[in-house]
């Protein structure tokens, strides 16, 4: 047999290449950083979908994510360093510090610059706080933090300061204790005293059958209350008919500026939502549930972790579904259902192309029942009182109840439970105590940042699904922001477009470039309405998801309904 002789010099080159291949690609792992990461993770799983959870652990411990810790985490989780980096760099709440860079200050103060907070004086806070707090504290603007009824809001570390003043923020600096939910929370014990979890027990025991529950949900007409408005009963049937195993994903990301209803209900009655969730899981035959909670709700997360622990320790039903609580990381786009699912899987929150739909191919490739928090919050009451009870409410030809998050220039902002179809004028006069003193009603945003802007003269339109589309607006999650004669629709549109520019995930060019271009165009004193109209049409036609498709709404409404501001 002939053997090919390889010169010694060539053998050395080959051996060197082999040794190089055995070393990890990218940054070499620092042993100290690896030990620190291993100590933080402890016995927890290293499965890929926990990447964001583990990034949070490092950020919480060290105040930032160093290159060394990212490399160590990649090694520990058997992921490519590029994969870890691209996920960490996608989310706003992760501070990546590259080698040679200076770490951010130990304490960060975030001042919400959402529209409601801007109207209440957030710009003044952002201008004054850096000088007052000094160089040892980082002061940055933050998109809506979900406390619009308490504007302006600053977040010191993880502690929200409501109706913030420079004095209140200065006093809170150094105090890292979380603000806990309201004292009147109905905890696990109190909830059971009022019949809590009795309904789900009846479902499990067979006293309530699946078909009757599905029929009641369909008869109620309850639609998804996260914004999309898909009929809930029909969604349950669709997912139930898909081949198992099926999963559930619960969306508590409510990042739409002006929206805070989910937080308010969660702070007060978490188990009403949890029972509705368990009933939905039973009806659709689901054994694993993922709850996605936005990172801004730190106090809610602490409370929900405690209440879930009680529920798991004393399960009201046998074979209770496995419940996972996942933490967002500051990305508005993750309110979109498929982007949320990507985030739960430990990835960047990039919306998926559809079809296939989430009900068919969702979380981990399985059929997934995706629901907003408030939708599940109503399940118990609807099943106890009947679908007819829910439809007996309503106004102006509409049926049902809606939770309106009202902020802005009203006397009593907050979550207002009102008949579906109530008009803005009825909402202000009957539920909000009228306009704030010294303010005259001028205009309103019926559906948060993406829902458009209407003038006060159009004050009799029913606020519900399908009623606002003819006017270039929509109700969405019913985030109502009220403007007065002290405000302008132009400034409101500028605030909204800056938000969309900041929050675009960047996946598709029409949204990534379009929001930035629109933001620049409307900052000019004279608007090029022709160019803006072209840009809006391209964004609507070609954007992958609802962010880019709806982002032009505030601008288009200013051109259509507030032309005097552009004269």
PDB file of N, CA and C in Angstrom, residues 385-452:
ATOM      1  N   UNK A 385     -71.971  34.571  35.026  1.00  0.00           N
ATOM      2  CA  UNK A 385     -73.175  35.376  34.809  1.00  0.00           C
ATOM      3  C   UNK A 385     -73.813  35.150  33.448  1.00  0.00           C
ATOM      4  N   UNK A 386     -73.072  34.516  32.536  1.00  0.00           N
ATOM      5  CA  UNK A 386     -73.623  34.223  31.217  1.00  0.00           C
ATOM      6  C   UNK A 386     -73.240  35.248  30.170  1.00  0.00           C
ATOM      7  N   UNK A 387     -73.210  34.791  28.929  1.00  0.00           N
ATOM      8  CA  UNK A 387     -72.856  35.679  27.831  1.00  0.00           C
ATOM      9  C   UNK A 387     -73.818  36.829  27.680  1.00  0.00           C
ATOM     10  N   UNK A 388     -75.108  36.578  27.997  1.00  0.00           N
ATOM     11  CA  UNK A 388     -76.117  37.627  27.866  1.00  0.00           C
ATOM     12  C   UNK A 388     -75.847  38.780  28.830  1.00  0.00           C
ATOM     13  N   UNK A 389     -75.290  38.463  30.013  1.00  0.00           N
ATOM     14  CA  UNK A 389     -74.956  39.538  30.965  1.00  0.00           C
ATOM     15  C   UNK A 389     -73.960  40.503  30.344  1.00  0.00           C
ATOM     16  N   UNK A 390     -72.949  39.955  29.674  1.00  0.00           N
ATOM     17  CA  UNK A 390     -71.923  40.817  29.091  1.00  0.00           C
ATOM     18  C   UNK A 390     -72.510  41.655  27.957  1.00  0.00           C
ATOM     19  N   UNK A 391     -73.319  41.051  27.119  1.00  0.00           N
ATOM     20  CA  UNK A 391     -73.885  41.783  25.978  1.00  0.00           C
ATOM     21  C   UNK A 391     -74.993  42.741  26.393  1.00  0.00           C
ATOM     22  N   UNK A 392     -75.488  42.622  27.636  1.00  0.00           N
ATOM     23  CA  UNK A 392     -76.545  43.540  28.091  1.00  0.00           C
ATOM     24  C   UNK A 392     -76.008  44.952  28.311  1.00  0.00           C
ATOM     25  N   UNK A 393     -74.686  45.086  28.411  1.00  0.00           N
ATOM     26  CA  UNK A 393     -74.076  46.399  28.529  1.00  0.00           C
ATOM     27  C   UNK A 393     -73.770  46.951  27.142  1.00  0.00           C
ATOM     28  N   UNK A 394     -73.590  48.209  27.071  1.00  0.00           N
ATOM     29  CA  UNK A 394     -73.255  48.815  25.788  1.00  0.00           C
ATOM     30  C   UNK A 394     -74.003  50.128  25.597  1.00  0.00           C
ATOM     31  N   UNK A 395     -73.534  50.889  24.657  1.00  0.00           N
ATOM     32  CA  UNK A 395     -74.125  52.191  24.388  1.00  0.00           C
ATOM     33  C   UNK A 395     -73.915  52.535  22.915  1.00  0.00           C
ATOM     34  N   UNK A 396     -74.800  53.358  22.400  1.00  0.00           N
ATOM     35  CA  UNK A 396     -74.691  53.825  21.007  1.00  0.00           C
ATOM     36  C   UNK A 396     -74.627  52.661  20.014  1.00  0.00           C
ATOM     37  N   UNK A 397     -75.455  51.641  20.292  1.00  0.00           N
ATOM     38  CA  UNK A 397     -75.562  50.514  19.366  1.00  0.00           C
ATOM     39  C   UNK A 397     -74.494  49.455  19.507  1.00  0.00           C
ATOM     40  N   UNK A 398     -73.648  49.564  20.519  1.00  0.00           N
ATOM     41  CA  UNK A 398     -72.592  48.580  20.726  1.00  0.00           C
ATOM     42  C   UNK A 398     -72.915  47.690  21.929  1.00  0.00           C
ATOM     43  N   UNK A 399     -72.217  46.552  22.045  1.00  0.00           N
ATOM     44  CA  UNK A 399     -72.489  45.613  23.136  1.00  0.00           C
ATOM     45  C   UNK A 399     -71.206  45.268  23.893  1.00  0.00           C
ATOM     46  N   UNK A 400     -71.367  45.118  25.221  1.00  0.00           N
ATOM     47  CA  UNK A 400     -70.252  44.682  26.045  1.00  0.00           C
ATOM     48  C   UNK A 400     -69.719  45.779  26.951  1.00  0.00           C
ATOM     49  N   UNK A 401     -68.648  45.467  27.639  1.00  0.00           N
ATOM     50  CA  UNK A 401     -67.969  46.411  28.529  1.00  0.00           C
ATOM     51  C   UNK A 401     -66.547  46.623  28.020  1.00  0.00           C
ATOM     52  N   UNK A 402     -65.989  47.807  28.265  1.00  0.00           N
ATOM     53  CA  UNK A 402     -64.611  48.081  27.896  1.00  0.00           C
ATOM     54  C   UNK A 402     -63.905  48.781  29.053  1.00  0.00           C
ATOM     55  N   UNK A 403     -62.639  48.466  29.219  1.00  0.00           N
ATOM     56  CA  UNK A 403     -61.806  49.147  30.207  1.00  0.00           C
ATOM     57  C   UNK A 403     -60.983  50.190  29.454  1.00  0.00           C
ATOM     58  N   UNK A 404     -61.328  51.444  29.642  1.00  0.00           N
ATOM     59  CA  UNK A 404     -60.642  52.530  28.954  1.00  0.00           C
ATOM     60  C   UNK A 404     -59.536  53.081  29.849  1.00  0.00           C
ATOM     61  N   UNK A 405     -58.302  53.096  29.343  1.00  0.00           N
ATOM     62  CA  UNK A 405     -57.194  53.738  30.055  1.00  0.00           C
ATOM     63  C   UNK A 405     -57.212  55.208  29.645  1.00  0.00           C
ATOM     64  N   UNK A 406     -57.625  56.074  30.546  1.00  0.00           N
ATOM     65  CA  UNK A 406     -57.772  57.491  30.196  1.00  0.00           C
ATOM     66  C   UNK A 406     -56.685  58.310  30.883  1.00  0.00           C
ATOM     67  N   UNK A 407     -55.963  59.084  30.086  1.00  0.00           N
ATOM     68  CA  UNK A 407     -54.931  59.973  30.629  1.00  0.00           C
ATOM     69  C   UNK A 407     -54.975  61.293  29.876  1.00  0.00           C
ATOM     70  N   UNK A 408     -54.145  62.207  30.295  1.00  0.00           N
ATOM     71  CA  UNK A 408     -54.135  63.519  29.650  1.00  0.00           C
ATOM     72  C   UNK A 408     -54.874  64.551  30.471  1.00  0.00           C
ATOM     73  N   UNK A 409     -55.553  65.470  29.788  1.00  0.00           N
ATOM     74  CA  UNK A 409     -56.100  66.664  30.430  1.00  0.00           C
ATOM     75  C   UNK A 409     -57.503  66.482  31.019  1.00  0.00           C
ATOM     76  N   UNK A 410     -57.740  65.396  31.715  1.00  0.00           N
ATOM     77  CA  UNK A 410     -59.027  65.200  32.384  1.00  0.00           C
ATOM     78  C   UNK A 410     -58.836  65.342  33.888  1.00  0.00           C
ATOM     79  N   UNK A 411     -59.918  65.602  34.570  1.00  0.00           N
ATOM     80  CA  UNK A 411     -59.830  65.844  36.013  1.00  0.00           C
ATOM     81  C   UNK A 411     -59.462  64.578  36.771  1.00  0.00           C
ATOM     82  N   UNK A 412     -60.063  63.430  36.377  1.00  0.00           N
ATOM     83  CA  UNK A 412     -59.814  62.171  37.085  1.00  0.00           C
ATOM     84  C   UNK A 412     -59.371  61.084  36.099  1.00  0.00           C
ATOM     85  N   UNK A 413     -58.091  61.053  35.742  1.00  0.00           N
ATOM     86  CA  UNK A 413     -57.620  60.000  34.833  1.00  0.00           C
ATOM     87  C   UNK A 413     -57.607  58.641  35.529  1.00  0.00           C
ATOM     88  N   UNK A 414     -57.498  57.570  34.756  1.00  0.00           N
ATOM     89  CA  UNK A 414     -57.444  56.230  35.327  1.00  0.00           C
ATOM     90  C   UNK A 414     -58.136  55.224  34.432  1.00  0.00           C
ATOM     91  N   UNK A 415     -58.287  53.982  34.930  1.00  0.00           N
ATOM     92  CA  UNK A 415     -59.010  52.944  34.200  1.00  0.00           C
ATOM     93  C   UNK A 415     -60.497  53.125  34.453  1.00  0.00           C
ATOM     94  N   UNK A 416     -61.256  53.303  33.386  1.00  0.00           N
ATOM     95  CA  UNK A 416     -62.695  53.539  33.491  1.00  0.00           C
ATOM     96  C   UNK A 416     -63.444  52.374  32.851  1.00  0.00           C
ATOM     97  N   UNK A 417     -64.124  51.590  33.679  1.00  0.00           N
ATOM     98  CA  UNK A 417     -64.951  50.506  33.156  1.00  0.00           C
ATOM     99  C   UNK A 417     -66.266  51.116  32.712  1.00  0.00           C
ATOM    100  N   UNK A 418     -66.516  51.095  31.412  1.00  0.00           N
ATOM    101  CA  UNK A 418     -67.674  51.779  30.839  1.00  0.00           C
ATOM    102  C   UNK A 418     -68.300  50.909  29.754  1.00  0.00           C
ATOM    103  N   UNK A 419     -69.542  51.226  29.370  1.00  0.00           N
ATOM    104  CA  UNK A 419     -70.170  50.462  28.294  1.00  0.00           C
ATOM    105  C   UNK A 419     -69.382  50.598  27.000  1.00  0.00           C
ATOM    106  N   UNK A 420     -69.234  49.514  26.289  1.00  0.00           N
ATOM    107  CA  UNK A 420     -68.607  49.589  24.975  1.00  0.00           C
ATOM    108  C   UNK A 420     -69.432  50.535  24.104  1.00  0.00           C
ATOM    109  N   UNK A 421     -68.765  51.353  23.326  1.00  0.00           N
ATOM    110  CA  UNK A 421     -69.471  52.285  22.459  1.00  0.00           C
ATOM    111  C   UNK A 421     -69.716  53.652  23.072  1.00  0.00           C
ATOM    112  N   UNK A 422     -69.262  53.867  24.304  1.00  0.00           N
ATOM    113  CA  UNK A 422     -69.388  55.188  24.903  1.00  0.00           C
ATOM    114  C   UNK A 422     -68.606  56.175  24.041  1.00  0.00           C
ATOM    115  N   UNK A 423     -69.063  57.405  23.926  1.00  0.00           N
ATOM    116  CA  UNK A 423     -68.342  58.408  23.147  1.00  0.00           C
ATOM    117  C   UNK A 423     -67.291  59.080  24.014  1.00  0.00           C
ATOM    118  N   UNK A 424     -66.365  59.780  23.403  1.00  0.00           N
ATOM    119  CA  UNK A 424     -65.333  60.465  24.173  1.00  0.00           C
ATOM    120  C   UNK A 424     -65.945  61.523  25.088  1.00  0.00           C
ATOM    121  N   UNK A 425     -66.980  62.196  24.606  1.00  0.00           N
ATOM    122  CA  UNK A 425     -67.603  63.232  25.432  1.00  0.00           C
ATOM    123  C   UNK A 425     -68.274  62.611  26.653  1.00  0.00           C
ATOM    124  N   UNK A 426     -68.953  61.482  26.457  1.00  0.00           N
ATOM    125  CA  UNK A 426     -69.573  60.778  27.585  1.00  0.00           C
ATOM    126  C   UNK A 426     -68.509  60.269  28.549  1.00  0.00           C
ATOM    127  N   UNK A 427     -67.416  59.783  28.001  1.00  0.00           N
ATOM    128  CA  UNK A 427     -66.336  59.262  28.839  1.00  0.00           C
ATOM    129  C   UNK A 427     -65.747  60.375  29.710  1.00  0.00           C
ATOM    130  N   UNK A 428     -65.516  61.525  29.126  1.00  0.00           N
ATOM    131  CA  UNK A 428     -64.948  62.655  29.874  1.00  0.00           C
ATOM    132  C   UNK A 428     -65.932  63.157  30.922  1.00  0.00           C
ATOM    133  N   UNK A 429     -67.170  63.365  30.513  1.00  0.00           N
ATOM    134  CA  UNK A 429     -68.160  63.992  31.405  1.00  0.00           C
ATOM    135  C   UNK A 429     -68.648  63.054  32.506  1.00  0.00           C
ATOM    136  N   UNK A 430     -68.921  61.792  32.165  1.00  0.00           N
ATOM    137  CA  UNK A 430     -69.551  60.885  33.115  1.00  0.00           C
ATOM    138  C   UNK A 430     -68.551  60.060  33.940  1.00  0.00           C
ATOM    139  N   UNK A 431     -67.378  59.821  33.387  1.00  0.00           N
ATOM    140  CA  UNK A 431     -66.455  58.902  34.056  1.00  0.00           C
ATOM    141  C   UNK A 431     -65.158  59.570  34.531  1.00  0.00           C
ATOM    142  N   UNK A 432     -64.860  60.743  34.015  1.00  0.00           N
ATOM    143  CA  UNK A 432     -63.584  61.398  34.342  1.00  0.00           C
ATOM    144  C   UNK A 432     -63.771  62.729  35.058  1.00  0.00           C
ATOM    145  N   UNK A 433     -64.989  63.087  35.422  1.00  0.00           N
ATOM    146  CA  UNK A 433     -65.224  64.337  36.147  1.00  0.00           C
ATOM    147  C   UNK A 433     -65.026  65.581  35.312  1.00  0.00           C
ATOM    148  N   UNK A 434     -65.022  65.426  33.976  1.00  0.00           N
ATOM    149  CA  UNK A 434     -64.832  66.570  33.097  1.00  0.00           C
ATOM    150  C   UNK A 434     -63.361  66.847  32.826  1.00  0.00           C
ATOM    151  N   UNK A 435     -63.129  67.932  32.126  1.00  0.00           N
ATOM    152  CA  UNK A 435     -61.758  68.337  31.823  1.00  0.00           C
ATOM    153  C   UNK A 435     -61.076  68.903  33.061  1.00  0.00           C
ATOM    154  N   UNK A 436     -59.756  68.829  33.073  1.00  0.00           N
ATOM    155  CA  UNK A 436     -58.995  69.415  34.172  1.00  0.00           C
ATOM    156  C   UNK A 436     -59.242  70.920  34.226  1.00  0.00           C
ATOM    157  N   UNK A 437     -59.132  71.475  35.393  1.00  0.00           N
ATOM    158  CA  UNK A 437     -59.379  72.910  35.574  1.00  0.00           C
ATOM    159  C   UNK A 437     -58.469  73.723  34.657  1.00  0.00           C
ATOM    160  N   UNK A 438     -59.075  74.697  33.984  1.00  0.00           N
ATOM    161  CA  UNK A 438     -58.304  75.580  33.123  1.00  0.00           C
ATOM    162  C   UNK A 438     -58.025  75.031  31.740  1.00  0.00           C
ATOM    163  N   UNK A 439     -58.617  73.864  31.412  1.00  0.00           N
ATOM    164  CA  UNK A 439     -58.374  73.247  30.111  1.00  0.00           C
ATOM    165  C   UNK A 439     -59.687  73.062  29.348  1.00  0.00           C
ATOM    166  N   UNK A 440     -59.628  73.312  28.055  1.00  0.00           N
ATOM    167  CA  UNK A 440     -60.783  73.138  27.178  1.00  0.00           C
ATOM    168  C   UNK A 440     -60.497  71.981  26.223  1.00  0.00           C
ATOM    169  N   UNK A 441     -61.464  71.096  26.063  1.00  0.00           N
ATOM    170  CA  UNK A 441     -61.307  69.910  25.221  1.00  0.00           C
ATOM    171  C   UNK A 441     -60.960  70.321  23.792  1.00  0.00           C
ATOM    172  N   UNK A 442     -59.874  69.747  23.270  1.00  0.00           N
ATOM    173  CA  UNK A 442     -59.392  70.119  21.936  1.00  0.00           C
ATOM    174  C   UNK A 442     -59.308  68.924  20.980  1.00  0.00           C
ATOM    175  N   UNK A 443     -58.873  67.775  21.487  1.00  0.00           N
ATOM    176  CA  UNK A 443     -58.731  66.600  20.638  1.00  0.00           C
ATOM    177  C   UNK A 443     -58.435  65.373  21.470  1.00  0.00           C
ATOM    178  N   UNK A 444     -58.346  64.216  20.812  1.00  0.00           N
ATOM    179  CA  UNK A 444     -58.096  62.984  21.572  1.00  0.00           C
ATOM    180  C   UNK A 444     -57.501  61.902  20.689  1.00  0.00           C
ATOM    181  N   UNK A 445     -56.732  61.036  21.346  1.00  0.00           N
ATOM    182  CA  UNK A 445     -56.202  59.826  20.721  1.00  0.00           C
ATOM    183  C   UNK A 445     -57.056  58.670  21.243  1.00  0.00           C
ATOM    184  N   UNK A 446     -57.884  58.052  20.403  1.00  0.00           N
ATOM    185  CA  UNK A 446     -58.800  57.008  20.888  1.00  0.00           C
ATOM    186  C   UNK A 446     -58.151  55.660  21.136  1.00  0.00           C
ATOM    187  N   UNK A 447     -56.958  55.436  20.549  1.00  0.00           N
ATOM    188  CA  UNK A 447     -56.337  54.119  20.669  1.00  0.00           C
ATOM    189  C   UNK A 447     -54.845  54.166  20.861  1.00  0.00           C
ATOM    190  N   UNK A 448     -54.373  55.082  21.692  1.00  0.00           N
ATOM    191  CA  UNK A 448     -52.949  55.161  21.974  1.00  0.00           C
ATOM    192  C   UNK A 448     -52.155  55.744  20.822  1.00  0.00           C
ATOM    193  N   UNK A 449     -50.870  55.443  20.802  1.00  0.00           N
ATOM    194  CA  UNK A 449     -49.960  56.049  19.824  1.00  0.00           C
ATOM    195  C   UNK A 449     -50.356  55.745  18.391  1.00  0.00           C
ATOM    196  N   UNK A 450     -50.833  54.543  18.133  1.00  0.00           N
ATOM    197  CA  UNK A 450     -51.097  54.121  16.759  1.00  0.00           C
ATOM    198  C   UNK A 450     -52.553  54.297  16.337  1.00  0.00           C
ATOM    199  N   UNK A 451     -53.403  54.762  17.253  1.00  0.00           N
ATOM    200  CA  UNK A 451     -54.834  54.815  16.966  1.00  0.00           C
ATOM    201  C   UNK A 451     -55.327  56.072  16.293  1.00  0.00           C
ATOM    202  N   UNK A 452     -54.416  57.011  15.986  1.00  0.00           N
ATOM    203  CA  UNK A 452     -54.827  58.241  15.320  1.00  0.00           C
ATOM    204  C   UNK A 452     -55.181  59.352  16.291  1.00  0.00           C
TER     205      UNK A 452
END
